[in-house]
Coordinates of C-alpha atoms and ligand atoms in Angstrom, one line a residue:
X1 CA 0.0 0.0 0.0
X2 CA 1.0 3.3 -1.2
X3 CA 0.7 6.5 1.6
X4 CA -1.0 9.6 0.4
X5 CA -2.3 12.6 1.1
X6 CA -6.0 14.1 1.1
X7 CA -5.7 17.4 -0.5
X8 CA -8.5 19.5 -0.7
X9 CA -8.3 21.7 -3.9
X10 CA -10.8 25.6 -2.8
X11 CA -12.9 27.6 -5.5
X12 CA -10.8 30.8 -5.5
X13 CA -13.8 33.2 -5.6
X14 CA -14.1 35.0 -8.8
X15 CA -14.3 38.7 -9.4
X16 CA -18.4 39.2 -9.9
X17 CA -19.2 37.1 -6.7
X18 CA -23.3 37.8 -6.5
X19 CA -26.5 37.1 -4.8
X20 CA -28.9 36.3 -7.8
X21 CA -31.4 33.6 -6.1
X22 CA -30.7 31.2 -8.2
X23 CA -31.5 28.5 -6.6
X24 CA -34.6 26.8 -5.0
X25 CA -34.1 24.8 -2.5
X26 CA -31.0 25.9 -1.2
X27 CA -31.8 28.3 1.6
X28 CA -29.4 31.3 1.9
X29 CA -29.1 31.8 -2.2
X30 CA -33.4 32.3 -1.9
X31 CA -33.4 34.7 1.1
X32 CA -30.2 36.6 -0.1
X33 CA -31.8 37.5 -4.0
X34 CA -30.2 40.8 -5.0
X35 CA -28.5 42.3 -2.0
X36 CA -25.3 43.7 -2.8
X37 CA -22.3 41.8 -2.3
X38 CA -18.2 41.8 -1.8
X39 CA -16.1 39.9 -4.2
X40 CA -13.5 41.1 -3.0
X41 CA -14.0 40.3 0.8
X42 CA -15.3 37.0 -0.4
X43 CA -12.6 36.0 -2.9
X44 CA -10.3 37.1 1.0
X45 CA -12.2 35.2 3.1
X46 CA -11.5 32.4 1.1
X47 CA -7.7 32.7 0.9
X48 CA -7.7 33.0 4.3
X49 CA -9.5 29.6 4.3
X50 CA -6.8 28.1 2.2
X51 CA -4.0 30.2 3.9
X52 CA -4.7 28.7 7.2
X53 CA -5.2 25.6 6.7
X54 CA -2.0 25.4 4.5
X55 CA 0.1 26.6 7.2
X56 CA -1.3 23.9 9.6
X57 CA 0.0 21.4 7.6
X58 CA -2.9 20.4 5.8
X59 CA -2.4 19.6 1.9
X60 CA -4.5 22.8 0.7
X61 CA -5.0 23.6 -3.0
X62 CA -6.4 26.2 -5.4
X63 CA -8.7 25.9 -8.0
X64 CA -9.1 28.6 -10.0
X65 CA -12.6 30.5 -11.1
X66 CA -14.5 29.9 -14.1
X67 CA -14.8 32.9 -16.7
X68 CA -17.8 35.3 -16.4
X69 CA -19.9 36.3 -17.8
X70 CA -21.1 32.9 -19.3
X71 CA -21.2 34.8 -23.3
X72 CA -21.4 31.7 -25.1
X73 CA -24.8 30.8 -23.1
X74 CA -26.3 34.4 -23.9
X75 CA -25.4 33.9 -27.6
X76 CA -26.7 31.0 -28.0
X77 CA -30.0 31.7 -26.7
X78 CA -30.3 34.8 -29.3
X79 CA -28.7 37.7 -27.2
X80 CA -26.6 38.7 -30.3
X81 CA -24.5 41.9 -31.1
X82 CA -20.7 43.1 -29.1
X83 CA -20.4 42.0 -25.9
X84 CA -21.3 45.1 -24.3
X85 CA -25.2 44.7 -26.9
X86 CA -25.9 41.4 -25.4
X87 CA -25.3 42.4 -21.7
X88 CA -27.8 45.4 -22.1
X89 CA -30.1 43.0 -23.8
X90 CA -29.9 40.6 -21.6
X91 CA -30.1 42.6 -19.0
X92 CA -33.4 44.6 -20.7
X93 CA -35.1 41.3 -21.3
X94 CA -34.4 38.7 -18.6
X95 CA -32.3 39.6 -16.1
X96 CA -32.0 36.8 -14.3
X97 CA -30.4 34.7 -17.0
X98 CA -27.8 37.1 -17.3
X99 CA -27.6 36.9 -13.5
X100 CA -27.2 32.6 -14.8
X101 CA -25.0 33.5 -16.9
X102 CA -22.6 35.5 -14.2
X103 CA -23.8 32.7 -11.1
X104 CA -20.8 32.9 -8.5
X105 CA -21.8 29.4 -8.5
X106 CA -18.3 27.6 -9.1
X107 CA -16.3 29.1 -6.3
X108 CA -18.3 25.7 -4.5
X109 CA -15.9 22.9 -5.9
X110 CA -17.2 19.9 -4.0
X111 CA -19.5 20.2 -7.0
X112 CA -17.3 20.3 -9.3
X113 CA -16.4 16.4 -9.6
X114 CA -16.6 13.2 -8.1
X115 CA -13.1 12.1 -7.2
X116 CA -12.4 8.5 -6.9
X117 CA -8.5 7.5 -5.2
X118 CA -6.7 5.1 -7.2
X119 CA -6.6 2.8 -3.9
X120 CA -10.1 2.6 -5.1
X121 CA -10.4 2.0 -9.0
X122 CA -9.8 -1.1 -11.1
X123 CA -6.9 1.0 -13.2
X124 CA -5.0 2.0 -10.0
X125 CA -5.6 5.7 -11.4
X126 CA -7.3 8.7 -10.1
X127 CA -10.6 8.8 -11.3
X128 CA -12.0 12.4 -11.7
X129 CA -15.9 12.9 -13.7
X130 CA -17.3 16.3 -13.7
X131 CA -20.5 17.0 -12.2
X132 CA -23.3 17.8 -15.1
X133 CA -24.9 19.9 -12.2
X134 CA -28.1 19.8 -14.4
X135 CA -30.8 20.9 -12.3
X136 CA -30.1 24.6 -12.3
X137 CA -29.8 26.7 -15.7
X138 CA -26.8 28.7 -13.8
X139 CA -24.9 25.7 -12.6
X140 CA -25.7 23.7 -15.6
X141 CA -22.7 24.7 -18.0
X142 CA -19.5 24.5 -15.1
X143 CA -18.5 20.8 -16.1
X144 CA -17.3 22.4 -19.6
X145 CA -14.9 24.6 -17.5
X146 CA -14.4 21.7 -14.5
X147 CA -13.5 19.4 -17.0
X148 CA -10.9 21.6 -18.4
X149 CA -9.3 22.4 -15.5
X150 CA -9.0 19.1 -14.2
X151 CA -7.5 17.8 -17.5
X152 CA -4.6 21.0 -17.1
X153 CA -4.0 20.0 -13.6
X154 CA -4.2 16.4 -13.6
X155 CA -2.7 15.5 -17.2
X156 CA -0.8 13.1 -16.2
X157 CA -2.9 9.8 -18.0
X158 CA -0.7 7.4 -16.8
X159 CA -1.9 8.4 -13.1
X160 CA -5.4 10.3 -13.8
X161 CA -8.5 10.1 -15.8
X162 CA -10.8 13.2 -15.9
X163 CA -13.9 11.9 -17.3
X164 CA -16.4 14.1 -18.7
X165 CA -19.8 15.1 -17.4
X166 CA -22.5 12.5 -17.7
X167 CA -25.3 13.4 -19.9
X168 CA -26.9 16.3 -19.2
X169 CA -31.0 14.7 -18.2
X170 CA -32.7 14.8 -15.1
X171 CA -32.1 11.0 -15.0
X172 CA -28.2 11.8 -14.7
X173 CA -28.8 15.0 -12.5
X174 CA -25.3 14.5 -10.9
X175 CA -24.0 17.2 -8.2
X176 CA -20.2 16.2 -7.8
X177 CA -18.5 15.4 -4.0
X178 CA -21.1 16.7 -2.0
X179 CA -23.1 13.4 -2.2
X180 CA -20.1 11.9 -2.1
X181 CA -17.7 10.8 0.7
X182 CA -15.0 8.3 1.1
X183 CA -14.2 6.2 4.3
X184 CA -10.8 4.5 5.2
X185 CA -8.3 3.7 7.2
X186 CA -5.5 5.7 6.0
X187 CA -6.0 7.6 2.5
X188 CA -3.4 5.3 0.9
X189 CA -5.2 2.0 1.2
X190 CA -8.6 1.1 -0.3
X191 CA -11.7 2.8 1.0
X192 CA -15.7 2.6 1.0
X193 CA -16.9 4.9 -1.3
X194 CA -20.7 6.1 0.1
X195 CA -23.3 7.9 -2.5
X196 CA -26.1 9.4 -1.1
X197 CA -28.8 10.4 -3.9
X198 CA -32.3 12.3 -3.5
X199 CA -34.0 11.0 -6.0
X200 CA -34.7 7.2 -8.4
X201 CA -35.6 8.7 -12.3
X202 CA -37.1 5.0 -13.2
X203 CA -38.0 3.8 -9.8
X204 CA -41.4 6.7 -9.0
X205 CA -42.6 4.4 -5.6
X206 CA -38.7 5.1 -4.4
X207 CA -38.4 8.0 -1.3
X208 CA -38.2 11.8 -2.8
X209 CA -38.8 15.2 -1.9
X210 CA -42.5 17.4 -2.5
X211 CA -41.3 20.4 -2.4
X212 CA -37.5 21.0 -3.5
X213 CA -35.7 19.3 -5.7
X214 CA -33.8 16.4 -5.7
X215 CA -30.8 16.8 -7.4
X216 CA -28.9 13.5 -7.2
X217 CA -30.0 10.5 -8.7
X218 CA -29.5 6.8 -7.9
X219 CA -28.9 6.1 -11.7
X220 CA -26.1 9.2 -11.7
X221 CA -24.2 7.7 -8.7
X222 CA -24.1 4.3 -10.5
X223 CA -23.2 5.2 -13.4
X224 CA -19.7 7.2 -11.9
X225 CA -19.3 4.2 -9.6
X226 CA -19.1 2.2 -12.9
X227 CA -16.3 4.7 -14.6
X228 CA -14.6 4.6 -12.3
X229 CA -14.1 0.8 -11.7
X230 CA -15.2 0.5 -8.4
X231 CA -15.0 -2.5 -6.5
X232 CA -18.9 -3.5 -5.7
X233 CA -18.4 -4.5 -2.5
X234 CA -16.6 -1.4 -1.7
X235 CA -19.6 1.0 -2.6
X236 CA -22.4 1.7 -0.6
X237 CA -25.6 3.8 -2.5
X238 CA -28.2 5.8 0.4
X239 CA -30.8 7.5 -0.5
X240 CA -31.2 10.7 1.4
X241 CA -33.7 11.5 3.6
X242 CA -36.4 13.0 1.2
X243 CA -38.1 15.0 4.4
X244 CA -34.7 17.1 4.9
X245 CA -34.2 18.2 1.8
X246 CA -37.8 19.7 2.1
X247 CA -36.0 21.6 4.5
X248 CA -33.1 23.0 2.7
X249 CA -30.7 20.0 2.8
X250 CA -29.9 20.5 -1.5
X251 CA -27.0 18.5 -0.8
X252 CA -26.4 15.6 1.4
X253 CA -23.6 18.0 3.0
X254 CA -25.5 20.3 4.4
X255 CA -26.2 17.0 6.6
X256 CA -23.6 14.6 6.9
X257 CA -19.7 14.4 6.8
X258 CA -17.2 11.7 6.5
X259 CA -13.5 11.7 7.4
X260 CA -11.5 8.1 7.8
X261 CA -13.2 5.7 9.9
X262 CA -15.6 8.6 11.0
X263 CA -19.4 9.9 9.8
X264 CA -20.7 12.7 11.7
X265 CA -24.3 13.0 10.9
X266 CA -27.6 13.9 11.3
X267 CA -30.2 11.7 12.7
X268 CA -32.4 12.5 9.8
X269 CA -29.9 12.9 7.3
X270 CA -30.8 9.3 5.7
X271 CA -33.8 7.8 4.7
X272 CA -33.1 4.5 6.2
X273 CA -30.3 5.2 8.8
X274 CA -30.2 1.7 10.2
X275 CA -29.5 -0.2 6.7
X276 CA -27.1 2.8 5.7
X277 CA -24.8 2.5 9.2
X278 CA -25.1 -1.2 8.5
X279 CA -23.8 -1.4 5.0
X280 CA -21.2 0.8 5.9
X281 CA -19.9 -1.3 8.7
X282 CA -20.3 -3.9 6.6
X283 CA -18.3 -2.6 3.6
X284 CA -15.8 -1.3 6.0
X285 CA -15.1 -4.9 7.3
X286 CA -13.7 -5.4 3.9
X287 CA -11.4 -3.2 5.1
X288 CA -10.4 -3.7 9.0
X289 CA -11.5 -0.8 9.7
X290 CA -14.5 0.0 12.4
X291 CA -16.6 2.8 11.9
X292 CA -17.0 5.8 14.1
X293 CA -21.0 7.3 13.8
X294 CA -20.9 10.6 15.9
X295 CA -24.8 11.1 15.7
X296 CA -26.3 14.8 16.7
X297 CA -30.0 13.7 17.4
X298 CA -32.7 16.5 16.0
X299 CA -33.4 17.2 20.2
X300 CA -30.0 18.5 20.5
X301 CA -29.6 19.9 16.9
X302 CA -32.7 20.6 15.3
X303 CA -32.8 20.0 11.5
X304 CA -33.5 24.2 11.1
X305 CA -30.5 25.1 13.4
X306 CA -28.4 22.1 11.1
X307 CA -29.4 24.3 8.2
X308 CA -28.9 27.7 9.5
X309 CA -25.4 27.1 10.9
X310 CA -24.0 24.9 8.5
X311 CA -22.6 22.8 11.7
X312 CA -22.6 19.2 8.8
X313 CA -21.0 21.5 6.0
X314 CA -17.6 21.7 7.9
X315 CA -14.7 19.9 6.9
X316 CA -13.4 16.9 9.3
X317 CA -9.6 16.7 8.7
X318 CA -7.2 14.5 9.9
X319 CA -4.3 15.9 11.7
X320 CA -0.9 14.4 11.9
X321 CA -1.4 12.9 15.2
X322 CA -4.0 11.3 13.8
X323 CA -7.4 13.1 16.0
X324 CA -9.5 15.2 14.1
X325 CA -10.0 18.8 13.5
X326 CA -13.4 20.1 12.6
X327 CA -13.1 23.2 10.5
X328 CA -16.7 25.5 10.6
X329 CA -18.2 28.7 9.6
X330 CA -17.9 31.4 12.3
X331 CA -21.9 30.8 11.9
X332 CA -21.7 27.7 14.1
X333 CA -20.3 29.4 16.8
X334 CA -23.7 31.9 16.5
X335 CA -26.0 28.8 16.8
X336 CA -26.6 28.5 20.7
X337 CA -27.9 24.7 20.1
X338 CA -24.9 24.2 17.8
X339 CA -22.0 26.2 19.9
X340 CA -23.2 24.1 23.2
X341 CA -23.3 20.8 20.8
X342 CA -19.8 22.0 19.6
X343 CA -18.3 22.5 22.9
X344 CA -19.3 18.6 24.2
X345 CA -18.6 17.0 21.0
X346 CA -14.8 18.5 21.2
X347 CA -14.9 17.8 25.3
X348 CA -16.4 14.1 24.4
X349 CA -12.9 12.3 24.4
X350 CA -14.0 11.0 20.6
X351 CA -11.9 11.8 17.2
X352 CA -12.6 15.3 17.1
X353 CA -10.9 17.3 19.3
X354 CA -10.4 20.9 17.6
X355 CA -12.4 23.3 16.2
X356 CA -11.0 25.7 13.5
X357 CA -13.6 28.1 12.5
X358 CA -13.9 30.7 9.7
X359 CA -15.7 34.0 8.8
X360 CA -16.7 32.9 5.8
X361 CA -20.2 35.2 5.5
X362 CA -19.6 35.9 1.2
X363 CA -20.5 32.4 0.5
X364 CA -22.6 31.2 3.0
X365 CA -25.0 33.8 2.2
X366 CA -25.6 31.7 -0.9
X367 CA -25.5 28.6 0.8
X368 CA -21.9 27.6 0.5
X369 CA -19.8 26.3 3.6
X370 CA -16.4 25.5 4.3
X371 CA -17.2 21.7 2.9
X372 CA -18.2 23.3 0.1
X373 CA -16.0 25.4 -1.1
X374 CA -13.3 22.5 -1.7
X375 CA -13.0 19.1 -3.4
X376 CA -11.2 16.2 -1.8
X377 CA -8.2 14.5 -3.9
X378 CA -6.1 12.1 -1.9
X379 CA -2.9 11.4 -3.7
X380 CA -0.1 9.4 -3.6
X381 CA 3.6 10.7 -3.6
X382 CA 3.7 10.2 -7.0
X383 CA 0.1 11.4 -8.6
X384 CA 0.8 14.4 -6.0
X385 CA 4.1 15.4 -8.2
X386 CA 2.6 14.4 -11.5
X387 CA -0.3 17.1 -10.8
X388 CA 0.0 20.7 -11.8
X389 CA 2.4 22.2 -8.8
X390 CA 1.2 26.3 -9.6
X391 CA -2.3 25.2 -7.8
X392 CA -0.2 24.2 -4.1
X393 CA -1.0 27.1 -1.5
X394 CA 1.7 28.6 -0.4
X395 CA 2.6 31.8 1.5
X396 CA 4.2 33.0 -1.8
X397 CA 1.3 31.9 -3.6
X398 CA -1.5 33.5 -0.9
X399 CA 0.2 36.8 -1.1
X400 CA 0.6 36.7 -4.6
X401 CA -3.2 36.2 -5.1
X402 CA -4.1 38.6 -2.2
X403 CA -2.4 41.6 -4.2
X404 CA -4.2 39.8 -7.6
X405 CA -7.5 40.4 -6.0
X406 CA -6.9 43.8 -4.7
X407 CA -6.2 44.7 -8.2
X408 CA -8.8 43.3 -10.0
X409 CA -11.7 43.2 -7.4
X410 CA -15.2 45.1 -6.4
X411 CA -15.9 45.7 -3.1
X412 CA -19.8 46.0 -4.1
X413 CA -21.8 44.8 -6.3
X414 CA -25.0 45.3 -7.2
X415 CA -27.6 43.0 -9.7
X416 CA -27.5 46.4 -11.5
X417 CA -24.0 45.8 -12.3
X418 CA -24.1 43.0 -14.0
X419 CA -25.1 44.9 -17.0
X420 CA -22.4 47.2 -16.8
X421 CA -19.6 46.3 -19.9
X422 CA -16.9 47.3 -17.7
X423 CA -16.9 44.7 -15.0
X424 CA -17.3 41.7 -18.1
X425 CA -13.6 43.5 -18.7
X426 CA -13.0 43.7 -15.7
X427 CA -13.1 39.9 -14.8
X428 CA -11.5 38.7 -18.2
X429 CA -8.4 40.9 -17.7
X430 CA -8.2 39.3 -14.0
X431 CA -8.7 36.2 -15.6
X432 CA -6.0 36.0 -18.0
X433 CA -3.4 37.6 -15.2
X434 CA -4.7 34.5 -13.1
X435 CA -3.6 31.9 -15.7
X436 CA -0.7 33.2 -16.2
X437 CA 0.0 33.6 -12.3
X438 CA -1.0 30.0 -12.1
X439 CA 1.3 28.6 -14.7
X440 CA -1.4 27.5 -16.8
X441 CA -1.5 29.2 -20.3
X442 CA -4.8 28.2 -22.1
X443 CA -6.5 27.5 -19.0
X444 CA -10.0 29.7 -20.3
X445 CA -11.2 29.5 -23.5
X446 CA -12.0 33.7 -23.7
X447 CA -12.8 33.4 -27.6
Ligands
SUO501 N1 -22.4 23.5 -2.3 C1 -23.0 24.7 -2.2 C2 -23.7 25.1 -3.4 C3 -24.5 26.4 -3.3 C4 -25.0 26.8 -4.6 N2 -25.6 28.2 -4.5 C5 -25.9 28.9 -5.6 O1 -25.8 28.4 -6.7 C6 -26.5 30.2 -5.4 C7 -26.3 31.2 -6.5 C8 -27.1 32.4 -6.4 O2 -28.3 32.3 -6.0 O3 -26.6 33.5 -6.9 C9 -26.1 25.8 -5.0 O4 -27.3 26.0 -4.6 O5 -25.8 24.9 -5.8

């Protein structure tokens, strides 16, 4: 067995950062429609994110935004004329697909892609396929861009394969990593890979939601469990619990989190909790390794406080001494349910024993935590130095893009602004200073 690493790659917030409301279901992004925000204190509160976390020994990561505005989806949909004709036509007719077409939505790269080890595939490569995300019009073209940028930084084919999105149907409505988490005993060796999915396109008697979306299916899960050559007895499918994502849970982590041997969940995060804890004990046997449940029961953390403070959306890392740190939004810590659950969970003598918590306000105000603002990729020594090294955070590479962002960045913007030429400018220029920045020429396809 080979040791690696888990690195988590963040969404480096991109210069239009916006509230538009995108997205129903989800929360924050409804109750936040149209009030002004920071890029640039977003784009910062991320780096400091990354930053931290980097300097704490953790294998941290950038990956960088995708190009806004989306032109080629306002052209194709008959906004015609220069750039600056089909932003004011856009903006005249329907503003909220050119608020689509400018979504902030990518800086939230657990979506980007599920991300299989190669501990776990039949190739002994890292499997990578970009989510299709096809269940909103403004998330629904970031696998062209996630694809890209996982085939610059992981080019390596003799250690990676970046497959592409799956087809873009609501019986393939596939939302990357977030309903997707891997248990093990050391990242090196194999691992249980655990789907959770909302929804079953050709299965209508199967649990689903009434009044949100589901945006994961059963058939989407398989079908990425099937690229990547996973081992069947390895894999575990739940289906969420179809009553929470009535109540804002859009992605099984808002609600659950896996790190190791360890899930730290909801009570009514799964459908079926007994079979899921079962099958993953089971599974895990396969293994020798024992799983840890840390279960927050809804009397101690209701499923509206779970929601509010994003206590499941926090990122459980493994530190060198092998305990856990739980990394949270400064929002838990506002929770008084959730800061008391905190303080005896870290007290309990169990895994986690730290908490490292963020101000990370820009993006949870449109529903995006510390989990999701990264993507997990746990590579060995070698696939680590095969990948694209300009990506690593480092304290050269933190100030570096601290100064890029004070360049280049709003401190306020407004859904008005959207239509203004300049900022479309604006972000390409910062763009293009990015790849270069980055080391990865041809990285945007500005044409
Ligand atoms: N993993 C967190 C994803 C949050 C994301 N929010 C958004 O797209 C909101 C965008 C807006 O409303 O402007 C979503 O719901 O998919």
């Amino acid at each position: 067995m080979q040791s690696a690493r888990e690195f988590n790659f963040d969404g480096l917030v991109g210069p239009s950062h916006n509230y538009a409301g995108l997205s129903f279901g989800n929360v924050a992004s409804f109750s936040n429609v149209k009030s002004a925000s920071n890029p640039r204190e977003a784009a910062l509160q991320g780096l400091a994110k990354m930053r931290e976390l980097a300097a704490r020994g953790f294998a941290q990561a950038v990956m960088p935004p995708q190009a806004r505005p989306n032109f080629r989806l306002l052209r194709r949909i008959g906004f015609t004329g220069t750039d600056a004709e089909v932003l004011a036509r856009a903006y005249r007719e329907s503003p909220v697909i050119l608020a689509c077409a400018y979504s902030a939505s990518p800086m939230w790269t657990a979506n980007a892609a599920t991300v299989s080890p190669s501990a776990d595939t039949f190739d002994g490569r890292a499997h990578f396929t970009a989510a299709n995300l096809n269940n909103k019009l403004h998330r629904s073209e970031e696998h062209l861009q996630s694809t890209r940028t996982l085939r610059a930084l992981f080019a390596d084919e003799r250690h990676f394969a970046v497959h592409q999105a799956l087809p873009p149907t609501s019986a393939f409505g596939d939302e990357g990593a977030a309903n997707h988490t891997r248990f093990c005993a050391t990242h090196g060796g194999k691992g249980v890979e655990f789907f959770t999915y909302g929804r079953v396109e050709f299965d209508p008697s199967a649990p689903a939601p009434k009044k949100y979306p589901a945006r994961q299916t059963l058939e989407a899960s398989q079908a990425i469990a099937r690229l990547h050559g996973l081992d069947s007895a390895r894999t575990v499918f739940a289906s969420q619990n179809p009553d929470v994502i009535d109540q804002g849970v859009f992605h099984n982590d808002v609600i659950a989190v896996g790190n190791g041997n360890v899930l730290f969940y909801h009570e009514q995060a799964f459908h079926d909790e007994g079979a899921v804890l079962n099958a993953l004990r089971n599974a895990l046997a396969g293994v020798e390794t024992e799983l840890t449940a840390i279960r927050v029961a809804s009397q101690v953390v209701p499923v509206g406080d779970a929601v509010a403070s994003y206590l499941f959306n926090s990122q459980l890392l493994t530190k060198p001494d092998g305990t856990m740190a739980l990394v949270i939004p400064q929002e838990c810590q506002e929770n008084r349910a959730v800061a008391r659950y905190l303080e005896e969970l870290v007290a309990s003598g169990g895994p986690v024993d730290e908490l490292i918590h963020f101000d990370l306000r820009q993006s949870m105000r449109n529903g995006g935590g510390p989990a999701c603002l990264r993507l997990r990729v746990a590579l060995t020594g070698a696939e680590s130095a095969a990948m694209h090294q300009g990506v690593i955070m480092t304290e050269a590479l933190y100030e570096t893009l601290v100064a890029w962002v004070g360049k280049y960045y709003r401190d306020h913007l407004e859904p008005k602004d959207l239509a203004d030429p300049q900022l479309a400018l604006e972000c390409s220029a910062a763009l293009e200073e990015l790849s270069r920045i980055l080391g990865l020429p041809g990285l945007y396809d500005l044409t």
